[in-house]
mmCIF file of C-alpha atoms in Angstrom:
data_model
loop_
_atom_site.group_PDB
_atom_site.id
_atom_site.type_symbol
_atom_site.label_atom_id
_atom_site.label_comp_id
_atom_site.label_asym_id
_atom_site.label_seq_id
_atom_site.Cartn_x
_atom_site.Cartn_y
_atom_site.Cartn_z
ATOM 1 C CA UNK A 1 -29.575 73.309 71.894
ATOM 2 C CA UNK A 2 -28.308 76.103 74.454
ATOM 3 C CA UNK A 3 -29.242 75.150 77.577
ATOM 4 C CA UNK A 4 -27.698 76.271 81.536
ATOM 5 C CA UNK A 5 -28.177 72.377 82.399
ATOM 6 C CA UNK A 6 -28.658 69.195 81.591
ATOM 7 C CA UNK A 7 -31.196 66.466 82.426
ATOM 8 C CA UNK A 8 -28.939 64.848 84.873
ATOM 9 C CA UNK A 9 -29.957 63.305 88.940
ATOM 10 C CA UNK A 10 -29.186 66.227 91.313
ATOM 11 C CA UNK A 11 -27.934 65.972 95.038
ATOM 12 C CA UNK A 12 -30.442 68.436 95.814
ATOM 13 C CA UNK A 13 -33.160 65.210 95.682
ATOM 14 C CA UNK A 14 -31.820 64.201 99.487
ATOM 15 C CA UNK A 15 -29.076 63.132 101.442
ATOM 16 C CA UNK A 16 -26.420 62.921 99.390
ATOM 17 C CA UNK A 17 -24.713 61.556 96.102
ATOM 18 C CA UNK A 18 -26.842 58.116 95.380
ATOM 19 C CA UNK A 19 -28.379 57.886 98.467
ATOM 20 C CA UNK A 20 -31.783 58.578 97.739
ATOM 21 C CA UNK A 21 -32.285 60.450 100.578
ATOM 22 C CA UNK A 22 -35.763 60.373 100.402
ATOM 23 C CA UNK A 23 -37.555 62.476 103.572
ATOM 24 C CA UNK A 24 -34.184 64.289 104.830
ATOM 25 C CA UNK A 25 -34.382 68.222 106.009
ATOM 26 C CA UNK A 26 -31.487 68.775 103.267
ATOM 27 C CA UNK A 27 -33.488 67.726 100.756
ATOM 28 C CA UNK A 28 -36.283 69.823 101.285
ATOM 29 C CA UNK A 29 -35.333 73.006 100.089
ATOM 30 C CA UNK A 30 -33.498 71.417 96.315
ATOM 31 C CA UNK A 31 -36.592 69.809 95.772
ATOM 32 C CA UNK A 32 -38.981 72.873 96.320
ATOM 33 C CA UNK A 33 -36.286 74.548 94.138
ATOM 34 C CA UNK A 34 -36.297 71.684 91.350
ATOM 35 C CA UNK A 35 -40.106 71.878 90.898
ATOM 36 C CA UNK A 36 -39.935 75.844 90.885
ATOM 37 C CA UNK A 37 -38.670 75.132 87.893
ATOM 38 C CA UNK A 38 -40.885 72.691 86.390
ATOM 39 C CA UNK A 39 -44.109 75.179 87.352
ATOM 40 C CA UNK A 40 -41.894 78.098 84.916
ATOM 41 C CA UNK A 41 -42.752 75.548 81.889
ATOM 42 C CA UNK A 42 -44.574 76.886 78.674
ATOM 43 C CA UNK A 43 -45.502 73.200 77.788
ATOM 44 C CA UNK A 44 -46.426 70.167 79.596
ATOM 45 C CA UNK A 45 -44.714 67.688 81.274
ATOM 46 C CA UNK A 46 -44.545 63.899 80.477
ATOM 47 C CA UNK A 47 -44.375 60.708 82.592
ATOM 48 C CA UNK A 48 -44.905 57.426 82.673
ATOM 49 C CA UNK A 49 -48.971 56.683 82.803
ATOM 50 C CA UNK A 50 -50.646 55.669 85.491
ATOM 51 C CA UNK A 51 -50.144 51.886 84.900
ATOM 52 C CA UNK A 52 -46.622 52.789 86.957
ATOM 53 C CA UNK A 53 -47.288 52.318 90.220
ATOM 54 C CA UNK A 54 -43.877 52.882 91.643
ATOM 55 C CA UNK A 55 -42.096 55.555 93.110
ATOM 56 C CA UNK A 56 -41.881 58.927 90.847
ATOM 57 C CA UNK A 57 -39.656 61.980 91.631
ATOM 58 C CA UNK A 58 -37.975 64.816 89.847
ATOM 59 C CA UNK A 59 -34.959 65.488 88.272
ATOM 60 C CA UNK A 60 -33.837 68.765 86.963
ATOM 61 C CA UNK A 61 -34.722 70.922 84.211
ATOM 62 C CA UNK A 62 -32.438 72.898 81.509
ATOM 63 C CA UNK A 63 -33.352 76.837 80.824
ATOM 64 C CA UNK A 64 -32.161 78.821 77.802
ATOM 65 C CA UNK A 65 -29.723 81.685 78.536
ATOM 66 C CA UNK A 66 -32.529 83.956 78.679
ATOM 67 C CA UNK A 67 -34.311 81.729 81.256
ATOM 68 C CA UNK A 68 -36.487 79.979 79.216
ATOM 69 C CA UNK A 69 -37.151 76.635 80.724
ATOM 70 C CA UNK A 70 -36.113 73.895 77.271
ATOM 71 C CA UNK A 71 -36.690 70.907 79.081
ATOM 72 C CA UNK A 72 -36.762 68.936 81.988
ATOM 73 C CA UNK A 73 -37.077 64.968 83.539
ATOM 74 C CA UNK A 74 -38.758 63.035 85.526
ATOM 75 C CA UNK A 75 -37.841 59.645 87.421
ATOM 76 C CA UNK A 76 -40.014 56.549 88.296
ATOM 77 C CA UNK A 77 -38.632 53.702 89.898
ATOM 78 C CA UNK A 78 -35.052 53.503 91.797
ATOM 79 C CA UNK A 79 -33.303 56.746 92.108
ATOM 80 C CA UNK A 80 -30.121 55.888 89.992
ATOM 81 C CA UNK A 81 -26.659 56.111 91.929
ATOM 82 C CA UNK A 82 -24.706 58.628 90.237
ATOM 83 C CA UNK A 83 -22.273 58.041 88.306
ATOM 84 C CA UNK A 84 -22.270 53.942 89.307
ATOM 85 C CA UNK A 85 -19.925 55.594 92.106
ATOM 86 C CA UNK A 86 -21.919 52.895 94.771
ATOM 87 C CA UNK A 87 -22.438 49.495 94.551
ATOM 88 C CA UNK A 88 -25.791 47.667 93.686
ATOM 89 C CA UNK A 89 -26.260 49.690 90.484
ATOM 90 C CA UNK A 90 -26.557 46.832 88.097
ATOM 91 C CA UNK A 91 -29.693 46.080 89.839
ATOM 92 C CA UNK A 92 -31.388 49.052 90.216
ATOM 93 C CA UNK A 93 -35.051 49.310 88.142
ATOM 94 C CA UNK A 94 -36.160 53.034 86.651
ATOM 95 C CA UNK A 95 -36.707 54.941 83.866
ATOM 96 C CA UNK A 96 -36.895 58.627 83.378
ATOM 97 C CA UNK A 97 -38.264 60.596 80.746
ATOM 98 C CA UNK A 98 -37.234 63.842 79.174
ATOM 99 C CA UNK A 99 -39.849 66.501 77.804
ATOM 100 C CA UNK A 100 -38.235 68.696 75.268
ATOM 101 C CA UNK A 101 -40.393 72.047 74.540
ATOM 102 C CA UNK A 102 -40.560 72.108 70.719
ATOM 103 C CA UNK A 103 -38.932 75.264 69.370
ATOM 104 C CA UNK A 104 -38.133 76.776 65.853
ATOM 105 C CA UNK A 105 -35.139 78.132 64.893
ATOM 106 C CA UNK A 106 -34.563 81.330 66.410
ATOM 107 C CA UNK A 107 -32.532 84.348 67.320
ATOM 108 C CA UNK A 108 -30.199 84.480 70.761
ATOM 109 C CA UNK A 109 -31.400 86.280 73.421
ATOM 110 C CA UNK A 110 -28.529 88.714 72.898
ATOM 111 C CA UNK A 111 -29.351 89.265 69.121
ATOM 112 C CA UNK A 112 -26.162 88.045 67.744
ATOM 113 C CA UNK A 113 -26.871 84.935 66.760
ATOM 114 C CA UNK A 114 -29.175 82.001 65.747
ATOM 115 C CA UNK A 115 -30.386 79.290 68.197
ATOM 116 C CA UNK A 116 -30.801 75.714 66.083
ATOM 117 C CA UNK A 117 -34.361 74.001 66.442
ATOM 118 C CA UNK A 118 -35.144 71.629 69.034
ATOM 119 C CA UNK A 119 -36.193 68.574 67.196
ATOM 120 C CA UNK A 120 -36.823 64.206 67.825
ATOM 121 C CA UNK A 121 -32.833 64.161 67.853
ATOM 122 C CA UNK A 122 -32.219 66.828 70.903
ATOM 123 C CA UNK A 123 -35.093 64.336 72.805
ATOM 124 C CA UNK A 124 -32.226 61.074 71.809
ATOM 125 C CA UNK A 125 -28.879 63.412 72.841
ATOM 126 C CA UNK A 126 -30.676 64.094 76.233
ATOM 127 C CA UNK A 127 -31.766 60.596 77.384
ATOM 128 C CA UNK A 128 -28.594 59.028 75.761
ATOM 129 C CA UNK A 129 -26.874 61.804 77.934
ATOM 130 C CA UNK A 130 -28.755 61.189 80.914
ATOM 131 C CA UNK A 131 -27.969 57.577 80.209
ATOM 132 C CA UNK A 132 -24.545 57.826 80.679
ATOM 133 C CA UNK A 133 -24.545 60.336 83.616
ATOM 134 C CA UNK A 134 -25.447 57.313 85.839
ATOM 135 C CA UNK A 135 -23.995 54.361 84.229
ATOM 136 C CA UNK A 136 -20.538 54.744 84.842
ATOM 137 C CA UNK A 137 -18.917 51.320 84.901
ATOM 138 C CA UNK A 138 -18.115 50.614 88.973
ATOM 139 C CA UNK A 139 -15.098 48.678 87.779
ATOM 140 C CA UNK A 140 -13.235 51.487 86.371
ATOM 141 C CA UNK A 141 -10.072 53.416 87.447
ATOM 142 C CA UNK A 142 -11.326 56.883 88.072
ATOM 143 C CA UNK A 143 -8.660 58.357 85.924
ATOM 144 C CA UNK A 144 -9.924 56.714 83.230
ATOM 145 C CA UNK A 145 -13.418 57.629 83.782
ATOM 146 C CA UNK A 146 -13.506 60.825 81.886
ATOM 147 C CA UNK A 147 -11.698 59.325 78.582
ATOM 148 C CA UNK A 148 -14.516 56.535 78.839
ATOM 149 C CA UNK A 149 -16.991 59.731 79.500
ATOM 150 C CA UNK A 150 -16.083 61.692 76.784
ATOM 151 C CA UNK A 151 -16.129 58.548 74.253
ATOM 152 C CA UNK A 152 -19.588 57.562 75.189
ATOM 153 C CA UNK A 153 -20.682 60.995 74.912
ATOM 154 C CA UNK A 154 -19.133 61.181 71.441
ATOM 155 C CA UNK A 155 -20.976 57.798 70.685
ATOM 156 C CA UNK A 156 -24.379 59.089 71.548
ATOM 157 C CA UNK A 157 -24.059 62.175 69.561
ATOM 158 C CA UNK A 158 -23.190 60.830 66.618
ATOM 159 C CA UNK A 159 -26.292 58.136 67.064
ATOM 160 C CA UNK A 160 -28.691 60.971 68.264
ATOM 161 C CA UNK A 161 -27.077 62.969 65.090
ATOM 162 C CA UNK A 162 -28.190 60.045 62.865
ATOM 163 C CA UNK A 163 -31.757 58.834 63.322
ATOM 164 C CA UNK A 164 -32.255 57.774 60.064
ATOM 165 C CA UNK A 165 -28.954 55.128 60.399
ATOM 166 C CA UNK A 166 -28.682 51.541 61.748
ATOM 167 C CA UNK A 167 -28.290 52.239 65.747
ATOM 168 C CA UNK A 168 -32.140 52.181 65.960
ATOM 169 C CA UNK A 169 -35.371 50.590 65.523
ATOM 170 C CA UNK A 170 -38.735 51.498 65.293
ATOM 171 C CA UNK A 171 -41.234 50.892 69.062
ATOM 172 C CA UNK A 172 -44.796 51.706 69.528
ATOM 173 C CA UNK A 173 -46.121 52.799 73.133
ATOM 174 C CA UNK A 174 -48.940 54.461 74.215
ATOM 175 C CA UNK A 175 -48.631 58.815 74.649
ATOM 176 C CA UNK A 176 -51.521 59.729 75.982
ATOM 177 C CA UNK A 177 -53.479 56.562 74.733
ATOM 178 C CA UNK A 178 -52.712 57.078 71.641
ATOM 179 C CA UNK A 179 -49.819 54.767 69.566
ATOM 180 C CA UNK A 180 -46.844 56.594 69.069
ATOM 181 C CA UNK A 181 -43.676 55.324 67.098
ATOM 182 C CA UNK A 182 -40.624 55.894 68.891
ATOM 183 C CA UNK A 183 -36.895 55.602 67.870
ATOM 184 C CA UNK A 184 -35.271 52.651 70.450
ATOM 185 C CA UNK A 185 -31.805 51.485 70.951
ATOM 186 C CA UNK A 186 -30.292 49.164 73.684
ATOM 187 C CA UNK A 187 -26.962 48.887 74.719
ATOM 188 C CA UNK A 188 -24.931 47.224 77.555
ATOM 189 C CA UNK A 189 -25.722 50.500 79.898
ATOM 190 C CA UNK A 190 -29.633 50.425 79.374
ATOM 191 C CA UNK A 191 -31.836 51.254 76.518
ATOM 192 C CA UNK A 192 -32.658 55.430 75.117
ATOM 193 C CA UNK A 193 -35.579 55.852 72.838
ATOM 194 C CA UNK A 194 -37.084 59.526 71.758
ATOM 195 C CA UNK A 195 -40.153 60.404 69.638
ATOM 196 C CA UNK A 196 -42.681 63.424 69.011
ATOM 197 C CA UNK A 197 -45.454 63.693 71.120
ATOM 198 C CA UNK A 198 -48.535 65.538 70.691
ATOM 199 C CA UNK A 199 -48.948 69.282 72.991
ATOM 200 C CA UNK A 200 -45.662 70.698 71.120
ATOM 201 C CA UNK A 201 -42.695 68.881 72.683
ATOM 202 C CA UNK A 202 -40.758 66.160 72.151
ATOM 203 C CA UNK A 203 -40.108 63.002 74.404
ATOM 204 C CA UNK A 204 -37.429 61.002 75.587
ATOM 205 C CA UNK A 205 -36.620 58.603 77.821
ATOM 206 C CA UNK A 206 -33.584 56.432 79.382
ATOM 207 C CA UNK A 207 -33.798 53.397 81.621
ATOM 208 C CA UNK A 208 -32.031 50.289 83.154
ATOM 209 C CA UNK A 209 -33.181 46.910 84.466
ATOM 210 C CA UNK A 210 -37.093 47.819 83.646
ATOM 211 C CA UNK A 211 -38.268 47.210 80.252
ATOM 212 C CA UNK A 212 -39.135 49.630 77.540
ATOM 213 C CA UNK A 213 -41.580 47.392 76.130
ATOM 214 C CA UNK A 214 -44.821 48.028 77.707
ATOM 215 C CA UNK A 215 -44.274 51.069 78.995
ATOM 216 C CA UNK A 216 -46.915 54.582 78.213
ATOM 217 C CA UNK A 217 -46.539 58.283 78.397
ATOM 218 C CA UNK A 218 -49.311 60.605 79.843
ATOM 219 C CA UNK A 219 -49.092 64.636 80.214
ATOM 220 C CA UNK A 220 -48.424 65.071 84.248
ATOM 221 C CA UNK A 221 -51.619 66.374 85.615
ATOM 222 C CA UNK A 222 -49.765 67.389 88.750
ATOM 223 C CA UNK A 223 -46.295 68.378 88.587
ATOM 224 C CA UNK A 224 -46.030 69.062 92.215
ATOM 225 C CA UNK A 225 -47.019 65.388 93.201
ATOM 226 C CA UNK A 226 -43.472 64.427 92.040
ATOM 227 C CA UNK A 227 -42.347 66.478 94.535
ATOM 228 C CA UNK A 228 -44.350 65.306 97.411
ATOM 229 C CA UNK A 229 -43.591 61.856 96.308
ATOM 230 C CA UNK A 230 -39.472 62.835 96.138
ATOM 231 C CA UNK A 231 -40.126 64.147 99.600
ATOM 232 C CA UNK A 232 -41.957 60.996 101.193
ATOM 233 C CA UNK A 233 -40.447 59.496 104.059
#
């Protein structure tokens, strides 16, 4: 899937790497700029329902080379740290989901080539992706960091790759009241799961110390409201 970005935290949320920031003059303007991009969507956007009560905010979202927005995240719960880089990580709570616009196979914006189809397994690479982009392990040296990176990465390709094999099992939760199977896989950094979902996308989602079981999906009625919430002192 050509994207410009992936669905990784930004700095532009507030204050800093990790520090949630939430309420600072810097991160005014990256936020406004963040759900810019959200409002350019052709398809809706997915969060957790409305049985989450906590704290929601917004992430970033990935545009095709001809600026096409592909997809995008949002966050509910603890902002993660990125990259583990502070302590405390092993007990922060959230879970983010990805919302992957559902394409065909098409032609390049330039003509000269063919763009593959977005599909349930580009909805796994991105939340196993996201995953890792804020689960480093705080332990390790940071010259080693980028070997352990690139290994991980490799890992959650191959399992995003490879639906069908033994890295996942089947979960049922609620997208828009209705049951939905997903595809679900824990591992020592948190669990990933990904699925179809009705309104032509495809969903993902990544999370750490809250539970997948239990949780629900609902279209975002008001995109914006992430923002005001990620800007809430």
């Amino acid at each position: 899937m050509e994207t410009t970005s992936r669905a990784e935290p930004q700095d532009a949320r507030g204050g800093g790497e990790g520090s949630g920031g939430h309420g600072t003059a810097q991160g005014v303007p990256g936020a406004r700029r963040a759900v810019e991009g959200y409002l350019m969507a052709q398809f809706p956007w997915y969060g957790l329902d409305e049985a989450f009560t906590g704290p929601r905010w917004l992430m970033q979202v990935g545009m095709a080379a001809d600026g096409a927005v592909e997809h995008g995240s949002t966050g509910h719960g603890d902002e993660p740290s990125l990259r583990g880089e502070l302590g405390g990580e092993a007990d922060q709570r959230f879970a983010v989901v990805v919302t992957v616009a559902s394409r065909p196979v098409r032609r390049s914006p330039d003509g000269n080539g063919m763009l593959e189809a977005t599909s349930v397994s580009s909805a796994a690479w991105l939340a196993g992706s996201g995953l890792l982009s804020c689960t480093w392990p705080a332990q390790m040296e940071r010259s080693l960091r980028q070997d352990w990176l690139e290994q991980q990465t490799a890992i959650a390709w191959e399992l995003a790759d490879d639906l069908d094999g033994g890295g996942w099992t089947t979960l049922s939760l609620p997208v828009d009241g209705l049951p939905t199977d997903f595809l679900y896989r824990e591992s020592e950094y948190g669990w990933v799961l990904a699925g179809a979902a009705p309104n032509g996308v495809h969903i993902g989602a990544y999370g750490r110390g809250m539970s997948a079981y239990g949780l629900g999906f609902a279209v975002v009625k008001d995109i914006e409201g992430y923002a005001e919430r990620t800007l809430a002192p």
